[in-house]
mmCIF file of C-alpha atoms and ligand atoms in Angstrom:
data_model
loop_
_atom_site.group_PDB
_atom_site.id
_atom_site.type_symbol
_atom_site.label_atom_id
_atom_site.label_comp_id
_atom_site.label_asym_id
_atom_site.label_seq_id
_atom_site.Cartn_x
_atom_site.Cartn_y
_atom_site.Cartn_z
ATOM 1 C CA MET L 989 50.183 59.312 -69.777
ATOM 2 C CA ARG L 990 52.760 57.814 -68.094
ATOM 3 C CA ARG L 991 56.113 59.479 -66.690
ATOM 4 C CA TYR L 992 59.096 59.361 -69.288
ATOM 5 C CA ILE L 993 61.514 61.139 -71.105
ATOM 6 C CA VAL L 994 61.517 60.634 -74.815
ATOM 7 C CA GLN L 995 64.576 62.011 -75.857
ATOM 8 C CA THR L 996 67.066 64.786 -75.406
ATOM 9 C CA LEU L 997 68.465 66.189 -78.602
ATOM 10 C CA ARG L 998 70.753 69.321 -79.208
ATOM 11 C CA VAL L 999 70.711 72.703 -80.730
ATOM 12 C CA GLU L 1000 74.642 72.833 -82.078
ATOM 13 C CA LEU L 1001 75.479 76.607 -81.718
ATOM 14 C CA GLY L 1002 78.688 76.390 -80.205
ATOM 15 C CA ASP L 1003 78.870 78.192 -77.053
ATOM 16 C CA ARG L 1004 75.346 78.825 -77.180
ATOM 17 C CA SER L 1005 74.002 75.005 -77.615
ATOM 18 C CA TYR L 1006 71.319 73.245 -75.553
ATOM 19 C CA SER L 1007 69.373 70.497 -74.977
ATOM 20 C CA ILE L 1008 65.351 70.361 -75.716
ATOM 21 C CA VAL L 1009 64.338 67.293 -73.689
ATOM 22 C CA ILE L 1010 60.814 65.748 -74.267
ATOM 23 C CA SER L 1011 59.085 64.566 -71.576
ATOM 24 C CA GLY L 1012 55.402 63.242 -70.262
ATOM 25 C CA ASP L 1013 53.917 64.153 -67.260
ATOM 26 C CA MET L 1014 58.001 65.544 -65.924
ATOM 27 C CA LEU L 1015 57.454 69.102 -65.065
ATOM 28 C CA GLY L 1016 58.829 68.256 -61.606
ATOM 29 C CA GLY L 1017 62.152 67.435 -63.467
ATOM 30 C CA VAL L 1018 62.607 71.518 -64.558
ATOM 31 C CA GLY L 1019 64.398 72.000 -60.914
ATOM 32 C CA PRO L 1020 66.594 69.155 -60.697
ATOM 33 C CA ALA L 1021 67.537 70.099 -64.565
ATOM 34 C CA LEU L 1022 68.698 73.440 -63.833
ATOM 35 C CA ALA L 1023 70.551 72.575 -60.581
ATOM 36 C CA ASP L 1024 72.404 70.272 -62.188
ATOM 37 C CA ALA L 1025 73.334 72.973 -64.448
ATOM 38 C CA GLY L 1026 74.676 75.224 -61.731
ATOM 39 C CA TYR L 1027 71.523 77.706 -61.328
ATOM 40 C CA GLN L 1028 70.977 79.068 -57.660
ATOM 41 C CA GLY L 1029 69.157 81.500 -56.146
ATOM 42 C CA ARG L 1030 66.362 83.832 -57.350
ATOM 43 C CA VAL L 1031 64.303 82.456 -60.321
ATOM 44 C CA ALA L 1032 61.477 84.568 -62.309
ATOM 45 C CA LEU L 1033 58.920 81.869 -63.383
ATOM 46 C CA VAL L 1034 57.052 84.362 -66.295
ATOM 47 C CA SER L 1035 53.766 82.713 -67.148
ATOM 48 C CA ASN L 1036 50.580 84.108 -67.438
ATOM 49 C CA PRO L 1037 47.143 82.998 -65.344
ATOM 50 C CA THR L 1038 45.541 80.457 -67.741
ATOM 51 C CA VAL L 1039 48.919 78.323 -67.896
ATOM 52 C CA PHE L 1040 50.132 79.162 -64.120
ATOM 53 C CA ASP L 1041 46.937 78.147 -62.173
ATOM 54 C CA LEU L 1042 47.198 75.005 -64.369
ATOM 55 C CA TYR L 1043 51.342 73.940 -63.614
ATOM 56 C CA GLY L 1044 52.631 76.673 -61.860
ATOM 57 C CA ALA L 1045 52.230 74.924 -58.440
ATOM 58 C CA GLY L 1046 54.757 72.636 -60.013
ATOM 59 C CA VAL L 1047 57.003 73.789 -61.189
ATOM 60 C CA MET L 1048 57.661 76.315 -58.477
ATOM 61 C CA ALA L 1049 57.898 73.205 -56.170
ATOM 62 C CA SER L 1050 60.700 71.635 -58.163
ATOM 63 C CA LEU L 1051 62.670 74.812 -58.278
ATOM 64 C CA ARG L 1052 62.182 74.921 -54.839
ATOM 65 C CA SER L 1053 62.772 71.668 -53.979
ATOM 66 C CA SER L 1054 66.168 71.920 -56.171
ATOM 67 C CA GLY L 1055 67.364 74.804 -53.843
ATOM 68 C CA LEU L 1056 66.469 77.699 -55.993
ATOM 69 C CA GLU L 1057 64.698 80.716 -54.657
ATOM 70 C CA PRO L 1058 61.168 81.448 -57.346
ATOM 71 C CA PHE L 1059 58.759 83.842 -57.733
ATOM 72 C CA ARG L 1060 56.422 84.206 -60.568
ATOM 73 C CA ILE L 1061 55.669 87.131 -62.716
ATOM 74 C CA LEU L 1062 52.282 86.823 -64.315
ATOM 75 C CA ILE L 1063 51.319 88.733 -67.179
ATOM 76 C CA PRO L 1064 47.670 88.746 -68.648
ATOM 77 C CA ASP L 1065 46.919 86.110 -71.641
ATOM 78 C CA GLY L 1066 46.864 87.142 -74.732
ATOM 79 C CA GLU L 1067 48.350 87.835 -77.684
ATOM 80 C CA GLU L 1068 48.204 91.802 -77.041
ATOM 81 C CA TYR L 1069 50.067 91.424 -73.909
ATOM 82 C CA LYS L 1070 53.302 90.771 -76.158
ATOM 83 C CA SER L 1071 53.873 94.009 -75.921
ATOM 84 C CA LEU L 1072 56.673 96.271 -74.558
ATOM 85 C CA ALA L 1073 54.585 97.388 -72.022
ATOM 86 C CA SER L 1074 54.607 94.146 -70.557
ATOM 87 C CA ALA L 1075 57.980 93.920 -71.020
ATOM 88 C CA GLU L 1076 58.507 96.803 -69.123
ATOM 89 C CA SER L 1077 56.285 95.461 -66.041
ATOM 90 C CA ILE L 1078 58.617 92.075 -66.510
ATOM 91 C CA TYR L 1079 61.919 94.714 -66.077
ATOM 92 C CA GLY L 1080 60.006 96.126 -63.011
ATOM 93 C CA GLU L 1081 59.559 92.896 -61.336
ATOM 94 C CA LEU L 1082 63.007 92.047 -62.217
ATOM 95 C CA LEU L 1083 64.438 95.193 -60.526
ATOM 96 C CA ARG L 1084 62.747 94.966 -57.807
ATOM 97 C CA ALA L 1085 63.759 91.325 -56.959
ATOM 98 C CA ARG L 1086 66.885 92.378 -57.585
ATOM 99 C CA LEU L 1087 67.761 90.219 -59.854
ATOM 100 C CA ASP L 1088 71.489 90.195 -61.275
ATOM 101 C CA ARG L 1089 73.325 89.315 -64.143
ATOM 102 C CA LYS L 1090 73.531 85.406 -63.301
ATOM 103 C CA SER L 1091 69.929 85.121 -62.507
ATOM 104 C CA LEU L 1092 67.578 82.953 -64.625
ATOM 105 C CA LEU L 1093 64.049 83.462 -66.312
ATOM 106 C CA VAL L 1094 61.907 80.657 -66.877
ATOM 107 C CA ALA L 1095 59.386 80.651 -69.479
ATOM 108 C CA LEU L 1096 55.960 78.451 -68.907
ATOM 109 C CA GLY L 1097 53.482 79.078 -71.443
ATOM 110 C CA GLY L 1098 53.016 79.086 -75.437
ATOM 111 C CA GLY L 1099 54.798 81.013 -78.257
ATOM 112 C CA VAL L 1100 53.490 84.263 -76.542
ATOM 113 C CA ILE L 1101 55.070 83.926 -72.947
ATOM 114 C CA GLY L 1102 58.294 81.889 -74.686
ATOM 115 C CA ASP L 1103 58.510 85.067 -77.049
ATOM 116 C CA ILE L 1104 58.253 87.866 -74.308
ATOM 117 C CA THR L 1105 60.271 85.889 -71.887
ATOM 118 C CA GLY L 1106 63.454 85.374 -74.200
ATOM 119 C CA PHE L 1107 62.697 89.425 -74.984
ATOM 120 C CA ALA L 1108 63.216 90.291 -71.664
ATOM 121 C CA ALA L 1109 66.049 88.350 -70.928
ATOM 122 C CA SER L 1110 67.646 89.486 -73.602
ATOM 123 C CA THR L 1111 67.767 92.671 -72.919
ATOM 124 C CA TYR L 1112 67.297 92.875 -69.131
ATOM 125 C CA MET L 1113 71.036 93.981 -67.719
ATOM 126 C CA ARG L 1114 72.411 93.347 -71.433
ATOM 127 C CA GLY L 1115 71.600 89.775 -71.586
ATOM 128 C CA ILE L 1116 70.619 86.900 -68.833
ATOM 129 C CA ASP L 1117 70.278 83.665 -69.271
ATOM 130 C CA PHE L 1118 66.449 82.003 -69.904
ATOM 131 C CA ILE L 1119 64.468 78.675 -70.447
ATOM 132 C CA GLN L 1120 61.890 77.627 -72.199
ATOM 133 C CA VAL L 1121 59.033 75.290 -70.389
ATOM 134 C CA PRO L 1122 56.880 75.597 -73.544
ATOM 135 C CA THR L 1123 53.138 74.570 -72.902
ATOM 136 C CA THR L 1124 51.214 74.786 -76.337
ATOM 137 C CA LEU L 1125 52.061 72.371 -79.416
ATOM 138 C CA LEU L 1126 52.948 75.662 -81.808
ATOM 139 C CA ALA L 1127 55.560 76.085 -78.953
ATOM 140 C CA GLN L 1128 56.812 73.156 -78.450
ATOM 141 C CA VAL L 1129 57.726 72.411 -82.021
ATOM 142 C CA ASP L 1130 58.405 75.745 -83.534
ATOM 143 C CA SER L 1131 58.628 79.126 -81.236
ATOM 144 C CA SER L 1132 60.747 77.803 -78.179
ATOM 145 C CA VAL L 1133 63.585 76.354 -80.387
ATOM 146 C CA GLY L 1134 65.883 78.705 -82.283
ATOM 147 C CA GLY L 1135 66.125 81.747 -79.994
ATOM 148 C CA LYS L 1136 63.640 84.303 -81.813
ATOM 149 C CA THR L 1137 62.288 86.654 -79.406
ATOM 150 C CA GLY L 1138 60.002 89.616 -79.492
ATOM 151 C CA VAL L 1139 57.168 91.544 -78.706
ATOM 152 C CA ASN L 1140 54.572 93.218 -81.210
ATOM 153 C CA HIS L 1141 54.211 96.735 -82.036
ATOM 154 C CA PRO L 1142 51.039 98.800 -82.411
ATOM 155 C CA LEU L 1143 52.586 99.156 -86.416
ATOM 156 C CA GLY L 1144 53.456 95.190 -86.595
ATOM 157 C CA LYS L 1145 54.103 91.696 -85.054
ATOM 158 C CA ASN L 1146 57.011 90.783 -83.803
ATOM 159 C CA MET L 1147 58.538 94.230 -85.481
ATOM 160 C CA ILE L 1148 60.474 94.319 -81.830
ATOM 161 C CA GLY L 1149 62.867 91.487 -81.389
ATOM 162 C CA THR L 1150 66.081 89.824 -80.359
ATOM 163 C CA PHE L 1151 68.114 86.327 -81.183
ATOM 164 C CA TRP L 1152 68.534 84.916 -78.040
ATOM 165 C CA GLN L 1153 68.833 81.365 -77.179
ATOM 166 C CA PRO L 1154 67.847 79.328 -74.294
ATOM 167 C CA ARG L 1155 69.617 77.334 -72.129
ATOM 168 C CA LEU L 1156 67.308 74.781 -72.154
ATOM 169 C CA VAL L 1157 63.859 74.063 -74.168
ATOM 170 C CA TRP L 1158 62.017 71.514 -71.378
ATOM 171 C CA ILE L 1159 58.806 70.078 -73.266
ATOM 172 C CA ASP L 1160 56.451 68.004 -71.331
ATOM 173 C CA ILE L 1161 53.667 66.360 -73.636
ATOM 174 C CA GLY L 1162 51.184 66.003 -70.740
ATOM 175 C CA THR L 1163 50.626 69.733 -70.964
ATOM 176 C CA LEU L 1164 48.712 69.230 -74.017
ATOM 177 C CA ARG L 1165 45.886 67.610 -72.634
ATOM 178 C CA THR L 1166 44.672 70.716 -71.223
ATOM 179 C CA LEU L 1167 45.423 72.827 -74.683
ATOM 180 C CA PRO L 1168 42.047 73.821 -76.125
ATOM 181 C CA ARG L 1169 41.584 71.216 -79.476
ATOM 182 C CA ARG L 1170 41.714 74.498 -81.791
ATOM 183 C CA GLU L 1171 45.135 75.593 -80.086
ATOM 184 C CA PHE L 1172 46.606 72.087 -80.593
ATOM 185 C CA LEU L 1173 45.629 71.583 -84.328
ATOM 186 C CA SER L 1174 46.768 75.175 -85.242
ATOM 187 C CA GLY L 1175 50.226 73.474 -83.653
ATOM 188 C CA LEU L 1176 49.920 70.850 -85.856
ATOM 189 C CA ALA L 1177 50.095 73.272 -88.970
ATOM 190 C CA GLU L 1178 54.041 73.729 -88.106
ATOM 191 C CA VAL L 1179 54.408 69.890 -87.721
ATOM 192 C CA ILE L 1180 53.504 69.717 -91.573
ATOM 193 C CA LYS L 1181 55.476 72.286 -92.495
ATOM 194 C CA TYR L 1182 58.375 70.713 -91.202
ATOM 195 C CA GLY L 1183 57.433 67.356 -93.658
ATOM 196 C CA VAL L 1184 56.845 69.709 -96.602
ATOM 197 C CA ILE L 1185 59.940 71.648 -96.042
ATOM 198 C CA TRP L 1186 62.902 68.921 -95.160
ATOM 199 C CA ASP L 1187 61.500 64.974 -94.531
ATOM 200 C CA ARG L 1188 59.249 63.109 -97.048
ATOM 201 C CA ASP L 1189 58.938 60.303 -94.613
ATOM 202 C CA PHE L 1190 57.850 62.477 -91.783
ATOM 203 C CA PHE L 1191 55.202 63.752 -94.046
ATOM 204 C CA GLU L 1192 54.187 60.303 -95.012
ATOM 205 C CA CYS L 1193 54.313 59.343 -91.564
ATOM 206 C CA LEU L 1194 52.309 62.120 -90.286
ATOM 207 C CA GLY L 1195 49.629 60.752 -92.593
ATOM 208 C CA ARG L 1196 49.435 57.189 -91.572
ATOM 209 C CA GLU L 1197 49.324 58.158 -88.043
ATOM 210 C CA THR L 1198 46.948 60.976 -88.493
ATOM 211 C CA ASP L 1199 44.141 59.195 -85.781
ATOM 212 C CA LYS L 1200 46.933 58.481 -83.277
ATOM 213 C CA VAL L 1201 48.094 62.369 -83.450
ATOM 214 C CA LEU L 1202 44.580 63.764 -83.362
ATOM 215 C CA GLY L 1203 44.033 61.213 -80.404
ATOM 216 C CA LEU L 1204 46.879 62.631 -78.173
ATOM 217 C CA ASP L 1205 48.304 59.214 -78.325
ATOM 218 C CA ALA L 1206 51.408 59.522 -76.148
ATOM 219 C CA ALA L 1207 54.235 57.586 -77.973
ATOM 220 C CA THR L 1208 53.183 59.022 -81.669
ATOM 221 C CA LEU L 1209 53.010 62.393 -80.058
ATOM 222 C CA GLY L 1210 56.247 62.144 -78.518
ATOM 223 C CA ARG L 1211 58.218 60.869 -82.206
ATOM 224 C CA VAL L 1212 56.559 63.598 -83.798
ATOM 225 C CA ILE L 1213 57.759 66.178 -81.320
ATOM 226 C CA ARG L 1214 60.947 65.087 -81.457
ATOM 227 C CA ARG L 1215 61.159 65.146 -85.163
ATOM 228 C CA SER L 1216 59.956 68.377 -85.421
ATOM 229 C CA CYS L 1217 62.166 69.696 -82.882
ATOM 230 C CA GLU L 1218 64.850 67.906 -84.881
ATOM 231 C CA ILE L 1219 64.651 69.644 -87.933
ATOM 232 C CA LYS L 1220 64.210 72.853 -85.993
ATOM 233 C CA ALA L 1221 67.512 72.547 -84.132
ATOM 234 C CA ASP L 1222 69.061 71.253 -87.382
ATOM 235 C CA VAL L 1223 68.095 74.462 -89.806
ATOM 236 C CA VAL L 1224 68.388 76.413 -86.893
ATOM 237 C CA SER L 1225 72.370 75.516 -86.336
ATOM 238 C CA LYS L 1226 72.802 75.679 -90.005
ATOM 239 C CA ASP L 1227 71.861 79.092 -90.133
ATOM 240 C CA GLU L 1228 70.906 81.078 -86.565
ATOM 241 C CA ARG L 1229 70.151 84.802 -88.093
ATOM 242 C CA GLU L 1230 68.148 83.563 -90.976
ATOM 243 C CA SER L 1231 70.982 84.752 -93.484
ATOM 244 C CA GLY L 1232 69.378 81.853 -95.677
ATOM 245 C CA LEU L 1233 68.581 78.577 -95.094
ATOM 246 C CA ARG L 1234 66.302 79.423 -92.495
ATOM 247 C CA ALA L 1235 63.973 81.154 -94.667
ATOM 248 C CA ILE L 1236 62.428 78.066 -95.609
ATOM 249 C CA LEU L 1237 60.806 77.626 -91.933
ATOM 250 C CA ASN L 1238 58.556 80.617 -93.216
ATOM 251 C CA TYR L 1239 57.191 78.177 -95.576
ATOM 252 C CA GLY L 1240 53.528 78.926 -95.933
ATOM 253 C CA HIS L 1241 53.622 82.518 -93.991
ATOM 254 C CA THR L 1242 54.246 84.862 -96.458
ATOM 255 C CA ILE L 1243 50.270 84.206 -97.468
ATOM 256 C CA GLY L 1244 49.676 83.125 -94.076
ATOM 257 C CA HIS L 1245 50.628 86.219 -92.582
ATOM 258 C CA ALA L 1246 48.964 88.633 -94.661
ATOM 259 C CA ILE L 1247 45.347 86.425 -94.188
ATOM 260 C CA GLU L 1248 46.045 87.091 -90.508
ATOM 261 C CA THR L 1249 46.582 90.692 -91.135
ATOM 262 C CA ALA L 1250 43.793 91.152 -93.445
ATOM 263 C CA THR L 1251 41.528 89.377 -90.859
ATOM 264 C CA GLY L 1252 42.891 91.652 -87.889
ATOM 265 C CA TYR L 1253 44.252 88.506 -86.161
ATOM 266 C CA THR L 1254 40.658 87.950 -85.063
ATOM 267 C CA GLU L 1255 39.581 85.418 -87.421
ATOM 268 C CA TYR L 1256 42.129 82.631 -87.501
ATOM 269 C CA LEU L 1257 45.050 81.447 -85.312
ATOM 270 C CA HIS L 1258 48.455 81.783 -86.181
ATOM 271 C CA GLY L 1259 48.574 78.034 -87.692
ATOM 272 C CA GLU L 1260 45.145 77.826 -89.265
ATOM 273 C CA ALA L 1261 46.468 81.152 -91.542
ATOM 274 C CA ILE L 1262 50.161 79.203 -92.298
ATOM 275 C CA ALA L 1263 47.657 76.194 -93.130
ATOM 276 C CA ILE L 1264 45.669 78.310 -95.681
ATOM 277 C CA GLY L 1265 49.351 79.924 -96.360
ATOM 278 C CA MET L 1266 51.199 76.545 -97.432
ATOM 279 C CA VAL L 1267 48.264 75.347 -99.681
ATOM 280 C CA ALA L 1268 48.130 78.383 -101.726
ATOM 281 C CA ALA L 1269 51.788 78.380 -101.723
ATOM 282 C CA ALA L 1270 51.924 74.730 -103.220
ATOM 283 C CA ARG L 1271 49.089 76.232 -105.850
ATOM 284 C CA LEU L 1272 51.753 79.028 -106.433
ATOM 285 C CA ALA L 1273 54.419 76.417 -107.185
ATOM 286 C CA GLY L 1274 52.213 74.755 -109.652
ATOM 287 C CA VAL L 1275 51.180 78.179 -111.218
ATOM 288 C CA LEU L 1276 55.265 78.590 -112.042
ATOM 289 C CA GLY L 1277 55.490 74.989 -113.076
ATOM 290 C CA LEU L 1278 57.678 73.769 -110.419
ATOM 291 C CA ILE L 1279 55.760 71.130 -108.518
ATOM 292 C CA ASP L 1280 53.492 68.317 -109.842
ATOM 293 C CA GLY L 1281 49.814 68.428 -109.461
ATOM 294 C CA ARG L 1282 49.743 65.476 -107.530
ATOM 295 C CA GLN L 1283 51.875 66.572 -105.003
ATOM 296 C CA THR L 1284 50.315 69.636 -104.533
ATOM 297 C CA GLU L 1285 47.007 67.541 -103.920
ATOM 298 C CA LYS L 1286 48.682 65.802 -101.212
ATOM 299 C CA ILE L 1287 49.613 68.483 -99.475
ATOM 300 C CA GLU L 1288 46.394 69.834 -99.269
ATOM 301 C CA ALA L 1289 44.921 66.807 -98.255
ATOM 302 C CA LEU L 1290 46.754 65.994 -95.230
ATOM 303 C CA ILE L 1291 46.512 69.403 -94.322
ATOM 304 C CA ARG L 1292 42.659 68.643 -94.229
ATOM 305 C CA ASN L 1293 42.498 65.565 -92.900
ATOM 306 C CA TYR L 1294 44.727 67.459 -89.891
ATOM 307 C CA GLY L 1295 41.002 69.785 -89.437
ATOM 308 C CA LEU L 1296 42.731 72.702 -90.744
ATOM 309 C CA PRO L 1297 41.322 75.175 -93.218
ATOM 310 C CA THR L 1298 42.853 74.989 -96.417
ATOM 311 C CA THR L 1299 41.334 77.972 -98.713
ATOM 312 C CA ILE L 1300 41.181 81.382 -98.442
ATOM 313 C CA PRO L 1301 38.120 83.388 -97.166
ATOM 314 C CA GLY L 1302 35.803 84.746 -99.842
ATOM 315 C CA PRO L 1303 35.966 88.122 -98.568
ATOM 316 C CA VAL L 1304 39.694 88.959 -98.260
ATOM 317 C CA GLY L 1305 40.581 90.456 -101.479
ATOM 318 C CA PHE L 1306 43.342 90.067 -103.794
ATOM 319 C CA ASP L 1307 44.704 93.567 -103.333
ATOM 320 C CA GLU L 1308 44.084 93.249 -99.659
ATOM 321 C CA ILE L 1309 46.614 90.325 -99.443
ATOM 322 C CA LEU L 1310 49.145 91.675 -101.766
ATOM 323 C CA SER L 1311 49.567 94.739 -99.956
ATOM 324 C CA CYS L 1312 49.621 93.034 -96.634
ATOM 325 C CA MET L 1313 52.851 91.007 -98.147
ATOM 326 C CA GLN L 1314 54.615 94.103 -99.308
ATOM 327 C CA LEU L 1315 54.715 95.490 -95.873
ATOM 328 C CA ASP L 1316 55.166 92.119 -94.113
ATOM 329 C CA LYS L 1317 59.550 92.230 -92.816
ATOM 330 C CA LYS L 1318 60.388 89.706 -94.241
ATOM 331 C CA THR L 1319 59.562 91.634 -97.908
ATOM 332 C CA VAL L 1320 62.481 93.276 -98.927
ATOM 333 C CA SER L 1321 62.777 96.109 -100.736
ATOM 334 C CA GLY L 1322 59.573 95.155 -102.015
ATOM 335 C CA THR L 1323 60.571 91.850 -103.915
ATOM 336 C CA LEU L 1324 58.296 89.147 -103.059
ATOM 337 C CA THR L 1325 59.808 85.580 -101.786
ATOM 338 C CA PHE L 1326 58.623 82.773 -101.469
ATOM 339 C CA VAL L 1327 59.031 79.228 -100.289
ATOM 340 C CA LEU L 1328 57.815 77.224 -102.532
ATOM 341 C CA PRO L 1329 57.762 73.194 -102.793
ATOM 342 C CA GLU L 1330 59.509 71.581 -105.859
ATOM 343 C CA LYS L 1331 57.943 68.189 -104.498
ATOM 344 C CA ILE L 1332 57.484 66.984 -100.850
ATOM 345 C CA GLY L 1333 60.355 67.045 -98.541
ATOM 346 C CA VAL L 1334 62.230 69.934 -101.025
ATOM 347 C CA VAL L 1335 62.121 73.394 -101.103
ATOM 348 C CA ARG L 1336 62.866 76.405 -102.730
ATOM 349 C CA LEU L 1337 63.274 80.136 -101.929
ATOM 350 C CA GLU L 1338 61.854 82.133 -105.461
ATOM 351 C CA LYS L 1339 62.771 85.619 -105.285
ATOM 352 C CA GLY L 1340 60.935 87.788 -107.239
ATOM 353 C CA VAL L 1341 57.639 86.554 -107.907
ATOM 354 C CA ARG L 1342 55.373 88.357 -110.441
ATOM 355 C CA PRO L 1343 51.386 89.762 -108.393
ATOM 356 C CA GLU L 1344 49.714 87.938 -111.563
ATOM 357 C CA ASP L 1345 50.923 84.499 -110.889
ATOM 358 C CA ILE L 1346 50.369 84.706 -107.102
ATOM 359 C CA ARG L 1347 46.401 86.844 -108.274
ATOM 360 C CA LYS L 1348 45.931 83.098 -109.906
ATOM 361 C CA ALA L 1349 47.138 81.001 -107.077
ATOM 362 C CA VAL L 1350 44.942 83.156 -104.669
ATOM 363 C CA ASP L 1351 42.193 82.507 -107.370
ATOM 364 C CA LEU L 1352 42.857 78.852 -107.151
ATOM 365 C CA SER L 1353 42.522 78.894 -103.551
ATOM 366 C CA ARG L 1354 39.226 79.993 -103.003
HETATM 367 N N1 LIG W 744 59.680 82.644 -81.405
HETATM 368 C C1 LIG W 744 59.156 81.907 -82.521
HETATM 369 O O1 LIG W 744 60.331 81.760 -83.449
HETATM 370 C C2 LIG W 744 57.950 81.823 -82.944
HETATM 371 C C3 LIG W 744 57.519 81.106 -83.779
HETATM 372 C C4 LIG W 744 56.181 80.718 -84.296
HETATM 373 C C5 LIG W 744 55.573 81.522 -83.537
HETATM 374 N N2 LIG W 744 55.654 82.506 -82.227
HETATM 375 C C6 LIG W 744 54.693 83.538 -81.494
HETATM 376 O O2 LIG W 744 54.121 82.601 -80.760
HETATM 377 C C7 LIG W 744 52.457 83.270 -81.062
HETATM 378 C C8 LIG W 744 51.927 81.928 -80.560
HETATM 379 O O3 LIG W 744 51.539 81.019 -79.401
HETATM 380 P P1 LIG W 744 51.026 80.188 -79.342
HETATM 381 O O4 LIG W 744 50.742 79.579 -80.390
HETATM 382 O O5 LIG W 744 51.559 78.996 -78.679
HETATM 383 O O6 LIG W 744 49.850 81.145 -78.543
HETATM 384 P P2 LIG W 744 49.787 81.528 -76.968
HETATM 385 O O7 LIG W 744 51.138 81.444 -76.337
HETATM 386 O O8 LIG W 744 48.618 82.713 -76.834
HETATM 387 O O9 LIG W 744 48.727 80.318 -76.414
HETATM 388 C C9 LIG W 744 47.431 79.507 -77.103
HETATM 389 C C10 LIG W 744 46.578 79.587 -75.731
HETATM 390 O O10 LIG W 744 46.446 78.606 -75.176
HETATM 391 C C11 LIG W 744 46.688 78.528 -73.608
HETATM 392 N N3 LIG W 744 48.029 77.735 -73.166
HETATM 393 C C12 LIG W 744 48.811 77.621 -73.332
HETATM 394 N N4 LIG W 744 49.255 76.365 -72.758
HETATM 395 C C13 LIG W 744 48.408 75.894 -72.236
HETATM 396 C C14 LIG W 744 47.987 74.567 -71.772
HETATM 397 N N5 LIG W 744 48.538 73.668 -71.508
HETATM 398 N N6 LIG W 744 46.617 74.188 -71.221
HETATM 399 C C15 LIG W 744 45.690 74.759 -71.634
HETATM 400 N N7 LIG W 744 46.011 76.245 -72.189
HETATM 401 C C16 LIG W 744 47.043 76.654 -72.564
HETATM 402 C C17 LIG W 744 47.666 80.199 -73.238
HETATM 403 O O11 LIG W 744 47.505 80.690 -72.330
HETATM 404 C C18 LIG W 744 46.793 81.097 -74.520
HETATM 405 O O12 LIG W 744 45.487 80.988 -73.996
HETATM 406 C C19 LIG W 744 52.907 84.354 -81.362
HETATM 407 O O13 LIG W 744 53.029 85.556 -80.565
HETATM 408 C C20 LIG W 744 53.515 83.788 -82.453
HETATM 409 O O14 LIG W 744 54.595 85.075 -83.091
HETATM 410 C C21 LIG W 744 56.950 82.946 -82.215
#
């Protein structure tokens, strides 16, 4: 992949606005960008051993050569380490290194590292700056943008968290070459989501460019990641704290989360469960008479063509799905709310969906 900067976008949030830089094979640009922004002194690079072995040395060298004094904090690889215990170990390292309120954290990794680093940054000394250097597709198009941080609790995923925006998101598309294929495909579910909820042309483009995207064509990926970030930035700028519009980013997540919970988080990657949830939600829109059947078929076909699952696994019963949905933190006072497509590019929030209608959609999705 040749070295280039595809584009810089802005997330407009007043004095918390920040840039998203999309580059190819340019991790070495992180240090100069931070020096330009006025950062000095000690910087903690938070990562896991998998990602650090691949990219840590390059980012550390870039920080050092820009006059910063980086040190690394590694937490073990895995969702189970997105925990308060790991956050506590990060605080310990920061305190021992005497990081102060002007210090900076750099998150180098996927969504797990980004979420926990953001959480640690938002709580350490009542909040210090951090930047995101996302290395999975999911993190590049979704979790690194928008400022949701958090850790899991034994009683629920992402139950402890904050809204805390990064100061910069530095995306290097080149890092996707080492990402396991299944993780890459899982990230594409969120990309397809943006097409369905916001931009019909983007959805159509994903249909035309399937082979190039799946073949990791750099220019195509650059465009796809840029458009995904633009849409997320647009939505977040209008509703940072999810009091309304931002909820549309949860398309596919109501049933998707229930499937993840019901299968103990071992069967499906997040994006795979969301893919199934997006098809089921489109079917639910059909059951409620909100969408034309041909549009539902197009959504399902695109998801399938990207190698993602589309059907709810047989062993997961409807009652289990329903009870998982009722326990979800996005379910308010037991009222089931869904993001449902009316047509590709347009969704609506549907409150108080009846369990019997959900059951019909679930049956259609087997
Ligand atoms: N904050 C948000 O808005 C938001 C949104 C969506 C998801 N999330 C969170 O994101 C997390 C999932 O993120 P994820 O899918 O990135 O998973 P992840 O962070 O666990 O990364 C997946 C795997 O890929 C490895 N990896 C990362 N980059 C690599 C690379 N370039 N080459 C080789 N291996 C690499 C990781 O070490 C890990 O084993 C979940 O905890 C989820 O709750 C947060």
